Tab-separated table of C-alpha atoms and ligand atoms in Angstrom:
chain	number	residue	atom	x	y	z
A	1	MET	CA	119.320	30.078	21.046
A	2	SER	CA	122.050	27.617	21.770
A	3	CYS	CA	125.717	26.967	21.167
A	4	SER	CA	126.315	24.218	18.603
A	5	LEU	CA	129.154	22.878	20.746
A	6	CYS	CA	128.288	23.053	24.467
A	7	ARG	CA	124.501	23.310	23.810
A	8	LEU	CA	124.110	25.950	26.515
A	9	PRO	CA	122.125	29.116	25.751
A	10	PHE	CA	123.527	32.481	24.817
A	11	THR	CA	122.581	35.312	27.133
A	12	PRO	CA	121.025	38.438	25.611
A	13	SER	CA	122.772	41.754	25.122
A	14	ALA	CA	121.548	44.445	27.496
A	15	ARG	CA	120.566	46.346	24.367
A	16	SER	CA	118.362	43.573	23.081
A	17	VAL	CA	114.848	44.730	22.240
A	18	ARG	CA	113.196	41.598	23.624
A	19	PRO	CA	115.685	39.935	25.993
A	20	ARG	CA	114.812	36.688	27.738
A	21	TRP	CA	117.095	36.622	30.754
A	22	PRO	CA	117.940	33.521	32.784
A	23	PRO	CA	116.110	33.526	36.140
A	24	GLU	CA	117.509	36.021	38.634
A	25	GLY	CA	120.698	34.789	40.307
A	26	MET	CA	121.140	31.813	37.962
A	27	LEU	CA	124.306	33.253	36.370
A	28	SER	CA	126.751	35.841	37.692
A	29	GLU	CA	127.022	39.246	36.054
A	30	LYS	CA	130.330	38.132	34.475
A	31	GLN	CA	128.744	35.012	33.032
A	32	LEU	CA	125.864	37.051	31.627
A	33	GLN	CA	128.376	39.355	29.964
A	34	TYR	CA	130.550	36.547	28.643
A	35	MET	CA	127.822	34.288	27.292
A	36	LYS	CA	126.264	36.976	25.094
A	37	HIS	CA	129.303	36.748	22.809
A	38	ALA	CA	129.320	34.286	19.943
A	39	VAL	CA	131.366	33.284	16.948
A	40	GLY	CA	129.271	32.500	13.889
A	41	MET	CA	130.419	30.200	11.092
A	42	GLY	CA	128.632	29.463	7.874
A	43	GLN	CA	128.350	29.937	4.138
A	44	TYR	CA	125.773	32.734	4.354
A	45	LEU	CA	127.520	34.723	7.048
A	46	VAL	CA	129.085	37.971	5.975
A	47	GLY	CA	132.759	37.319	6.657
A	48	LEU	CA	132.318	33.503	6.900
A	49	VAL	CA	133.590	33.437	10.505
A	50	VAL	CA	132.591	36.470	12.553
A	51	ASN	CA	132.265	37.711	16.105
A	52	LEU	CA	128.671	38.226	17.090
A	53	VAL	CA	126.612	39.364	20.009
A	54	HIS	CA	123.337	37.677	20.847
A	55	LEU	CA	120.337	39.990	20.594
A	56	ASP	CA	117.835	37.261	21.486
A	57	ASP	CA	114.559	36.858	19.595
A	58	ASN	CA	116.378	34.690	17.000
A	59	MET	CA	118.933	37.379	16.169
A	60	PHE	CA	122.649	38.007	16.383
A	61	THR	CA	124.539	41.106	15.315
A	62	ILE	CA	128.148	41.430	14.173
A	63	ASN	CA	130.199	43.010	16.931
A	64	ASN	CA	132.600	45.953	16.556
A	65	SER	CA	131.591	46.483	12.953
A	66	PRO	CA	131.396	49.868	11.251
A	67	VAL	CA	128.325	48.605	9.429
A	68	LEU	CA	125.272	47.341	11.232
A	69	VAL	CA	124.593	43.716	10.367
A	70	THR	CA	121.885	41.664	12.044
A	71	ILE	CA	121.622	37.953	11.311
A	72	ILE	CA	118.734	35.547	11.835
A	73	TRP	CA	119.820	32.356	13.632
A	74	GLU	CA	117.117	29.780	12.832
A	75	THR	CA	115.496	29.952	9.444
A	76	GLY	CA	114.236	27.390	6.941
A	77	GLY	CA	114.409	24.568	9.484
A	78	LYS	CA	118.089	25.021	10.353
A	79	THR	CA	120.516	27.416	11.979
A	80	PHE	CA	123.985	28.654	11.250
A	81	VAL	CA	126.667	27.431	13.641
A	82	ALA	CA	126.941	29.807	16.593
A	83	LEU	CA	129.467	29.097	19.344
A	84	HIS	CA	130.504	30.724	22.596
A	85	THR	CA	133.901	32.401	22.360
A	86	HIS	CA	135.844	29.568	23.984
A	87	CYS	CA	133.776	26.899	22.303
A	88	ALA	CA	134.814	28.413	18.963
A	89	MET	CA	138.440	28.693	20.047
A	90	PHE	CA	138.639	25.057	21.155
A	91	LEU	CA	136.807	23.818	18.091
A	92	ARG	CA	139.088	25.692	15.703
A	93	HIS	CA	142.112	24.416	17.604
A	94	ASN	CA	140.900	20.827	17.413
A	95	LEU	CA	140.065	21.229	13.737
A	96	GLY	CA	143.564	22.587	13.125
A	97	LEU	CA	141.977	25.717	11.646
A	98	THR	CA	143.230	28.448	13.940
A	99	SER	CA	144.604	30.819	11.352
A	100	ASN	CA	142.506	33.390	9.530
A	101	THR	CA	143.733	32.454	6.078
A	102	GLN	CA	141.035	32.328	3.420
A	103	GLU	CA	141.396	28.556	3.246
A	104	ALA	CA	140.946	28.068	6.992
A	105	LEU	CA	137.905	30.368	7.060
A	106	ILE	CA	136.343	28.499	4.159
A	107	GLU	CA	136.958	25.175	5.914
A	108	CYS	CA	135.315	26.547	9.074
A	109	SER	CA	132.301	27.774	7.099
A	110	LEU	CA	131.923	24.263	5.648
A	111	LEU	CA	131.147	22.889	9.097
A	112	ASP	CA	127.379	23.134	8.800
A	113	ILE	CA	127.483	21.664	5.296
A	114	ILE	CA	129.755	18.758	6.144
A	115	VAL	CA	128.569	17.941	9.682
A	116	GLY	CA	125.204	19.723	9.446
A	117	PRO	CA	122.612	20.755	8.688
A	118	THR	CA	121.781	21.546	12.259
A	119	GLN	CA	118.518	20.369	13.736
A	120	SER	CA	115.481	22.586	14.177
A	121	GLY	CA	112.705	22.950	16.737
A	122	ALA	CA	113.572	22.147	20.341
A	123	HIS	CA	117.062	20.999	19.332
A	124	ALA	CA	117.878	23.808	16.939
A	125	GLY	CA	121.601	24.286	16.554
A	126	ARG	CA	122.492	20.658	17.351
A	127	LEU	CA	124.728	18.901	14.846
A	128	ASN	CA	123.811	15.375	13.793
A	129	ASN	CA	126.004	12.329	14.427
A	130	VAL	CA	127.831	14.020	17.285
A	131	ASP	CA	127.768	12.192	20.619
A	132	TYR	CA	127.427	15.338	22.702
A	133	GLU	CA	126.308	13.621	25.873
A	134	GLY	CA	128.898	10.855	25.999
A	135	VAL	CA	132.151	12.719	25.330
A	136	LEU	CA	133.356	12.314	28.916
A	137	GLY	CA	132.076	8.759	29.252
A	138	GLN	CA	128.907	6.910	30.033
A	139	GLY	CA	126.843	6.492	33.195
A	140	SER	CA	127.518	9.217	35.715
A	141	GLN	CA	129.999	10.793	33.315
A	142	ARG	CA	127.274	11.729	30.818
A	143	VAL	CA	126.539	15.431	30.500
A	144	ASP	CA	123.062	16.038	29.138
A	145	ILE	CA	122.245	19.654	28.321
A	146	GLU	CA	120.082	18.742	25.347
A	147	SER	CA	117.084	17.440	27.287
A	148	LEU	CA	116.736	20.841	28.968
A	149	TRP	CA	115.583	22.438	25.716
A	150	SER	CA	111.960	22.573	24.626
A	151	ILE	CA	109.990	24.243	21.873
A	152	GLY	CA	109.513	27.941	22.489
A	153	PRO	CA	106.939	30.464	21.307
A	154	THR	CA	108.577	31.026	17.908
A	155	ALA	CA	111.492	29.766	15.800
A	156	GLY	CA	114.835	30.492	17.423
A	157	ASN	CA	113.186	31.155	20.786
A	158	GLN	CA	113.489	27.735	22.393
A	159	ASP	CA	113.009	27.478	26.150
A	160	PHE	CA	115.840	26.381	28.404
A	161	ALA	CA	114.991	24.803	31.778
A	162	TRP	CA	117.391	26.828	33.916
A	163	HIS	CA	116.045	25.600	37.255
A	164	GLU	CA	116.334	21.976	36.181
A	165	TRP	CA	119.874	22.656	34.928
A	166	LYS	CA	120.769	23.873	38.408
A	167	ARG	CA	118.886	21.037	40.111
A	168	ARG	CA	120.929	18.495	38.123
A	169	GLY	CA	124.143	20.067	39.401
A	170	LEU	CA	125.237	21.255	35.971
A	171	GLU	CA	126.216	24.776	36.987
A	172	TRP	CA	129.873	23.948	36.367
A	173	THR	CA	129.113	23.686	32.640
A	174	ALA	CA	128.673	27.474	32.444
A	175	VAL	CA	131.885	28.322	34.298
A	176	ARG	CA	134.286	30.189	32.085
A	177	PRO	CA	136.840	27.592	30.968
A	178	ASP	CA	139.955	29.726	31.073
A	179	VAL	CA	140.592	30.252	34.763
A	180	PHE	CA	143.767	28.248	35.231
A	181	PRO	CA	145.053	27.073	38.604
A	182	ARG	CA	148.028	29.071	39.801
A	183	PHE	CA	151.189	27.452	38.534
A	184	SER	CA	154.223	27.322	40.783
A	185	PRO	CA	157.428	27.685	38.723
A	186	THR	CA	159.391	26.331	41.682
A	187	VAL	CA	158.377	23.860	44.346
A	188	LEU	CA	157.601	25.945	47.407
A	189	PRO	CA	160.104	25.206	50.195
A	190	ALA	CA	157.189	24.639	52.575
A	191	ARG	CA	155.977	21.764	50.420
A	192	LEU	CA	159.302	20.032	50.878
A	193	SER	CA	159.795	20.916	54.529
A	194	ASN	CA	156.267	19.730	55.337
A	195	LEU	CA	157.398	16.266	54.347
A	196	GLY	CA	159.519	16.035	57.454
A	197	GLU	CA	162.454	13.714	57.718
A	198	ARG	CA	162.597	11.003	55.067
A	199	PRO	CA	163.137	7.498	56.434
A	200	ALA	CA	166.733	6.405	55.888
A	201	THR	CA	165.674	2.968	54.728
A	202	THR	CA	162.415	1.519	53.500
A	203	ALA	CA	161.202	-2.040	53.235
A	204	ASP	CA	158.065	-1.884	51.075
A	205	ARG	CA	157.828	-3.238	47.560
A	206	ILE	CA	157.654	0.058	45.732
A	207	THR	CA	160.175	2.415	47.286
A	208	THR	CA	162.851	-0.260	47.305
A	209	LEU	CA	162.716	-0.499	43.522
A	210	PRO	CA	165.495	1.246	41.630
A	211	LEU	CA	164.397	4.720	40.420
A	212	ASP	CA	164.864	3.638	36.823
A	213	VAL	CA	162.289	0.898	37.296
A	214	LEU	CA	159.838	3.319	38.883
A	215	HIS	CA	160.332	5.687	35.937
A	216	ILE	CA	159.255	2.883	33.633
A	217	LEU	CA	156.284	1.732	35.729
A	218	LEU	CA	154.741	5.039	36.800
A	219	PRO	CA	153.560	6.217	33.359
A	220	TYR	CA	151.160	3.242	33.309
A	221	LEU	CA	149.110	4.710	36.151
A	222	SER	CA	146.131	6.993	35.575
A	223	ASP	CA	146.593	10.582	36.731
A	224	GLU	CA	144.378	9.932	39.710
A	225	ALA	CA	146.234	6.770	40.683
A	226	TYR	CA	149.565	8.545	40.221
A	227	VAL	CA	148.643	11.451	42.500
A	228	LYS	CA	147.221	9.044	45.101
A	229	LEU	CA	150.230	6.725	45.042
A	230	MET	CA	152.600	9.659	45.419
A	231	ALA	CA	150.727	10.669	48.545
A	232	THR	CA	151.132	7.305	50.238
A	233	CYS	CA	154.549	7.762	51.821
A	234	ARG	CA	157.241	10.322	52.428
A	235	THR	CA	159.767	8.727	50.132
A	236	LEU	CA	157.466	8.739	47.122
A	237	ARG	CA	156.184	12.195	48.021
A	238	TYR	CA	159.739	13.494	48.049
A	239	HIS	CA	160.469	12.025	44.639
A	240	ALA	CA	157.174	13.323	43.274
A	241	LEU	CA	158.106	16.841	44.372
A	242	THR	CA	161.610	16.623	42.926
A	243	THR	CA	162.870	13.853	40.634
A	244	PHE	CA	159.463	12.933	39.221
A	245	GLN	CA	158.246	16.459	38.354
A	246	PRO	CA	158.999	15.839	34.640
A	247	LEU	CA	156.639	12.833	34.867
A	248	ALA	CA	153.852	15.057	36.224
A	249	ARG	CA	154.662	17.596	33.510
A	250	ALA	CA	154.296	14.949	30.815
A	251	ARG	CA	150.909	14.014	32.281
A	252	VAL	CA	149.710	17.639	32.272
A	253	LEU	CA	150.792	18.205	28.673
A	254	ARG	CA	149.248	14.950	27.539
A	255	LEU	CA	145.829	16.180	28.680
A	256	ARG	CA	146.154	18.964	26.080
A	257	TRP	CA	143.329	21.019	27.614
A	258	ALA	CA	145.165	21.601	30.892
A	259	VAL	CA	147.515	24.343	29.730
A	260	PRO	CA	146.459	27.540	27.964
A	261	LEU	CA	146.402	27.695	24.205
A	262	GLU	CA	149.185	29.836	22.856
A	263	SER	CA	146.683	32.619	22.194
A	264	GLU	CA	145.454	32.448	25.798
A	265	TYR	CA	149.037	32.507	27.074
A	266	ALA	CA	149.770	35.509	24.863
A	267	SER	CA	146.752	37.308	26.276
A	268	TYR	CA	147.875	36.465	29.828
A	269	VAL	CA	151.365	37.876	29.202
A	270	ARG	CA	149.895	40.997	27.599
A	271	THR	CA	147.539	41.751	30.467
A	272	LYS	CA	149.421	40.503	33.527
A	273	HIS	CA	153.033	41.073	32.478
A	274	PRO	CA	152.974	43.843	29.865
A	275	ALA	CA	156.701	44.461	30.375
A	276	LEU	CA	157.384	41.001	28.943
A	277	ALA	CA	154.984	41.298	26.026
A	278	ASP	CA	157.617	42.462	23.529
A	279	LEU	CA	159.978	39.714	24.515
A	280	TYR	CA	157.225	37.145	24.218
A	281	ARG	CA	156.353	38.424	20.750
A	282	GLN	CA	159.984	38.046	19.670
A	283	LEU	CA	160.128	34.519	21.028
A	284	THR	CA	156.992	33.478	19.206
A	285	SER	CA	157.477	35.327	15.933
A	286	ALA	CA	158.645	32.540	13.712
A	287	PRO	CA	159.982	33.680	10.315
A	288	GLU	CA	156.941	32.405	8.419
A	289	THR	CA	154.646	34.911	10.131
A	290	ALA	CA	156.212	37.564	7.958
A	291	THR	CA	154.155	36.154	5.086
A	292	HIS	CA	150.916	37.079	6.849
A	293	PRO	CA	149.032	39.549	4.611
A	294	PRO	CA	148.689	43.034	6.117
A	295	SER	CA	144.898	43.002	5.795
A	296	ARG	CA	144.768	40.237	8.374
A	297	SER	CA	147.383	41.604	10.709
A	298	ALA	CA	145.125	44.155	12.344
A	299	PRO	CA	142.333	42.140	13.895
A	300	SER	CA	139.476	44.146	15.319
A	301	SER	CA	138.297	41.748	17.968
A	302	PRO	CA	139.704	39.302	20.486
A	303	THR	CA	138.671	36.219	18.599
A	304	ASP	CA	140.175	37.385	15.363
A	305	SER	CA	143.543	37.563	17.008
A	306	ASP	CA	142.968	34.426	19.035
A	307	GLY	CA	143.776	31.967	16.316
A	308	ALA	CA	146.141	34.079	14.290
A	309	GLY	CA	148.411	31.067	14.062
A	310	LEU	CA	149.928	31.376	17.509
A	311	ASP	CA	148.841	27.883	18.336
A	312	ALA	CA	150.559	26.653	15.233
A	313	ARG	CA	153.852	27.752	16.755
A	314	PHE	CA	153.146	25.885	19.953
A	315	ASN	CA	154.763	22.751	18.671
A	316	SER	CA	157.967	24.435	17.668
A	317	LEU	CA	158.143	26.060	21.099
A	318	SER	CA	157.547	22.726	22.781
A	319	LEU	CA	160.291	21.206	20.724
A	320	ARG	CA	162.647	23.973	21.728
A	321	ALA	CA	161.813	23.374	25.372
A	322	ALA	CA	162.233	19.644	24.979
A	323	ALA	CA	165.589	20.176	23.316
A	324	ALA	CA	166.660	22.489	26.113
A	325	ALA	CA	165.535	19.979	28.727
A	326	GLN	CA	167.329	17.180	26.950
A	327	SER	CA	170.563	19.062	26.551
A	328	HIS	CA	170.633	19.744	30.289
A	329	GLY	CA	168.779	16.680	31.402
A	330	ASN	CA	168.975	17.320	35.133
A	331	GLY	CA	168.065	19.756	37.866
A	332	ASN	CA	170.993	22.027	37.159
A	333	GLY	CA	169.972	22.286	33.551
A	334	ASN	CA	166.475	23.297	34.519
A	335	THR	CA	167.752	25.972	36.826
A	336	ASP	CA	169.811	27.187	33.927
A	337	THR	CA	166.710	27.377	31.711
A	338	ARG	CA	164.946	29.285	34.454
A	339	HIS	CA	167.697	31.911	34.446
A	340	ARG	CA	167.743	32.251	30.697
A	341	ASP	CA	163.996	32.501	30.048
A	342	PRO	CA	162.279	35.467	31.743
A	343	LEU	CA	158.919	33.790	31.103
A	344	ALA	CA	159.980	30.826	33.233
A	345	HIS	CA	158.943	32.697	36.375
A	346	LEU	CA	155.343	33.252	35.337
A	347	GLU	CA	152.560	31.605	37.290
A	348	MET	CA	150.991	30.169	34.165
A	349	ALA	CA	151.894	26.730	32.868
A	350	HIS	CA	153.527	26.601	29.467
A	351	ALA	CA	155.124	23.651	27.707
A	352	ALA	CA	158.131	25.619	26.535
A	353	HIS	CA	158.590	28.389	29.098
A	354	SER	CA	157.730	26.745	32.399
A	355	PRO	CA	160.662	24.898	33.978
A	356	VAL	CA	160.597	21.123	33.716
A	357	ASP	CA	161.120	20.844	37.474
A	358	ALA	CA	158.384	23.319	38.417
A	359	ASP	CA	155.607	22.084	40.690
A	360	TRP	CA	153.759	20.169	37.963
A	361	LEU	CA	152.516	17.669	40.549
A	362	HIS	CA	150.503	20.352	42.323
A	363	TYR	CA	149.209	21.659	39.003
A	364	LEU	CA	148.234	18.160	37.882
A	365	SER	CA	146.072	17.655	40.937
A	366	GLN	CA	144.545	21.151	40.670
A	367	VAL	CA	143.422	20.843	37.048
A	368	HIS	CA	141.268	17.919	38.114
A	369	ARG	CA	139.641	19.899	40.911
A	370	THR	CA	138.363	23.296	39.765
A	371	SER	CA	135.031	23.950	38.055
A	372	SER	CA	136.713	25.988	35.358
A	373	MET	CA	139.036	23.134	34.404
A	374	ARG	CA	136.142	20.695	34.587
A	375	ALA	CA	134.253	22.841	32.067
A	376	ARG	CA	137.384	23.170	29.959
A	377	ARG	CA	137.962	19.426	29.798
A	378	TRP	CA	134.332	18.916	28.781
A	379	VAL	CA	134.235	21.610	26.063
A	380	TRP	CA	137.601	20.392	24.805
A	381	ALA	CA	136.231	16.850	24.502
A	382	LEU	CA	133.180	18.185	22.654
A	383	ALA	CA	135.447	20.070	20.274
A	384	GLY	CA	137.447	16.902	19.673
A	385	GLU	CA	134.273	14.962	18.931
A	386	VAL	CA	132.922	17.530	16.445
A	387	ALA	CA	136.346	17.741	14.796
A	388	ARG	CA	136.436	13.952	14.512
A	389	VAL	CA	133.036	13.880	12.789
A	390	TYR	CA	134.024	16.793	10.548
A	391	TRP	CA	137.218	15.180	9.235
A	392	LYS	CA	135.595	11.775	8.872
A	393	LYS	CA	132.634	13.096	6.883
A	394	LYS	CA	134.849	15.403	4.890
A	395	SER	CA	137.159	12.574	3.881
A	396	GLU	CA	134.161	10.535	2.697
A	397	GLY	CA	132.439	13.298	0.729
A	398	PRO	CA	132.942	15.609	-2.227
A	399	TYR	CA	134.968	18.158	-0.230
A	400	ALA	CA	137.776	15.709	0.532
A	401	ASP	CA	141.183	16.812	-0.692
A	402	PRO	CA	142.124	14.658	-3.706
A	403	GLU	CA	145.086	12.338	-3.349
A	404	GLN	CA	148.249	14.325	-3.823
A	405	THR	CA	151.046	13.091	-6.018
A	406	PRO	CA	154.511	13.817	-4.622
A	407	ASP	CA	155.248	16.513	-7.201
A	408	SER	CA	151.827	18.202	-7.215
A	409	ASP	CA	151.750	21.895	-6.421
A	410	GLY	CA	150.251	23.568	-3.469
A	411	VAL	CA	150.106	20.624	-1.101
A	412	LYS	CA	149.288	22.173	2.209
A	413	GLY	CA	148.064	21.354	5.655
A	414	ARG	CA	144.607	22.034	6.947
A	415	GLY	CA	145.139	25.767	7.107
A	416	GLY	CA	146.304	25.716	10.701
A	417	ASP	CA	149.762	26.920	9.792
A	418	GLU	CA	150.884	30.357	8.901
A	419	LYS	CA	152.032	29.655	5.387
A	420	ASP	CA	149.421	31.568	3.479
A	421	GLU	CA	148.819	30.725	-0.082
A	422	LYS	CA	149.883	33.254	-2.666
A	423	GLU	CA	146.449	34.023	-3.919
A	424	GLY	CA	145.699	33.871	-7.593
A	425	THR	CA	149.157	32.824	-8.694
A	426	VAL	CA	148.494	29.216	-9.601
A	427	GLY	CA	147.172	28.419	-13.029
A	428	GLY	CA	144.984	25.509	-14.145
A	429	LYS	CA	142.881	24.784	-11.126
A	430	GLY	CA	142.943	28.415	-10.004
A	431	LYS	CA	144.170	29.291	-6.588
A	432	TRP	CA	143.112	26.051	-4.913
A	433	PRO	CA	145.144	23.398	-6.760
A	434	GLY	CA	145.094	20.917	-3.870
A	435	LYS	CA	141.320	20.972	-3.522
A	436	SER	CA	138.477	18.949	-4.968
A	437	GLU	CA	136.162	20.283	-7.627
A	438	ALA	CA	133.283	20.615	-5.127
A	439	TRP	CA	135.521	22.473	-2.693
A	440	ARG	CA	136.639	24.919	-5.397
A	441	VAL	CA	133.067	25.530	-6.524
A	442	TYR	CA	132.094	26.163	-2.909
A	443	ALA	CA	135.065	28.514	-2.399
A	444	GLN	CA	133.941	30.450	-5.447
A	445	SER	CA	130.389	30.664	-4.095
A	446	VAL	CA	131.530	32.195	-0.813
A	447	GLU	CA	134.047	34.597	-2.345
A	448	GLN	CA	131.703	37.552	-1.742
A	449	GLN	CA	131.153	36.619	1.894
A	450	TYR	CA	134.906	36.380	2.345
A	451	GLU	CA	135.522	39.735	0.674
A	452	MET	CA	132.924	41.358	2.919
A	453	ARG	CA	135.024	40.356	5.898
A	454	ARG	CA	137.063	43.498	5.366
A	455	VAL	CA	133.929	45.588	5.414
A	456	VAL	CA	132.549	44.195	8.663
A	457	GLN	CA	135.981	44.411	10.246
A	458	GLY	CA	136.433	47.974	9.050
A	459	GLY	CA	139.641	47.155	7.174
A	460	ASN	CA	138.794	49.223	4.107
A	461	MET	CA	137.449	52.289	5.815
A	462	GLY	CA	140.868	53.821	6.393
A	463	ASN	CA	139.874	55.537	9.589
A	464	ALA	CA	140.646	53.769	12.822
A	465	SER	CA	138.559	56.180	14.881
A	466	GLN	CA	135.389	55.608	12.906
A	467	THR	CA	132.194	54.689	14.671
A	468	ARG	CA	131.742	50.998	15.314
A	469	PHE	CA	128.706	49.206	16.576
A	470	THR	CA	129.788	47.521	19.755
A	471	TRP	CA	127.229	45.561	21.702
B	501	LIG	ZN1	129.269	26.892	23.923
């Protein structure tokens, strides 16, 4: 049973009745634990988008639920969309559907209708028209997981060629994609002192250019070329470690995958710096979050809180940081920011909180070196590709949002923001005025599945200490 995004297998729960484990030593204990978790999306899933655990033998079960729900993966020649935890997180982020509003959940559940149906047999779970193998490029850049699958003994029990996967050097694809390089909020003095004495004068073509000219030329280089050029002489190295750090920062942020999602950053602050958690919450609680319905404010699992709109506030935070940087505009200003923002000292890169003159150069080179970041870049690219196909097909089909006139009601984004609709208050076209007829009919058809979300999350049981089935 495979992930519809990265195409790697899920590992079985230790409580699976008929587990089929990867060969001994193929994955670490942590990987085995991590890869048993899944997020399921689809019209027939209780809850529409739910956290699952893989039971193997063509079955998943809803995790942390007070009711026991087991779901068949491949049936009738197709599967529902099952994704590893981070695969789901990246896909929802790229789709702009990170919130758990009813609209966003419905959009997510439409994935296998709009992009699917998924394939069956050896390639069960694969979405059509998605260039899985070429997302990082062609030739040696191709990443082919698909050819490792073959028909298994029964539906949903495909075989994965683990030894061949290892032989092809693809082990990095199963590295957890959220181990970020350590971020240095200040340039370590040793990095500067190691440079030694800078030459008083230079005579080459580059370092003799005015700094303003270099500032204009350098953004044209690739990241690799930039890092290499900066290493060619002491003068450039010095500038790269000081004056040009904002250039390296811009490069890191432009990659998009290279810094944690807001939800990942929040989790980092919560676990590594609990004393700052309250402050972080205040900083990120934009006024519109107050409109979040109470039933969705008490998520019962990590993934439910992952989206929760935090990423939607990322942009406003970035803007605040940019404004702060602009208003100071120099090294002194950055130092000022560092003093004012307690999160500026954290060893985790953040567009808004990390100082503009931190050691972004070091971080830029590190994110291109570790296996975790390699996996992250790849899964991120896959998520971008699936999102591209989703929005293209959606815009061409019956679920496309009709053209909005300037004064029409209920014009909203893709559900990635926190402005929840006031359910049931709009007349005429019901509660989905900005949606097509087909979309509204579909929404109606999955109303029950959506309502059952509360049941599988235990929201209606009124007893927090009730028994839950955790796998
Ligand atoms: Zn995956």
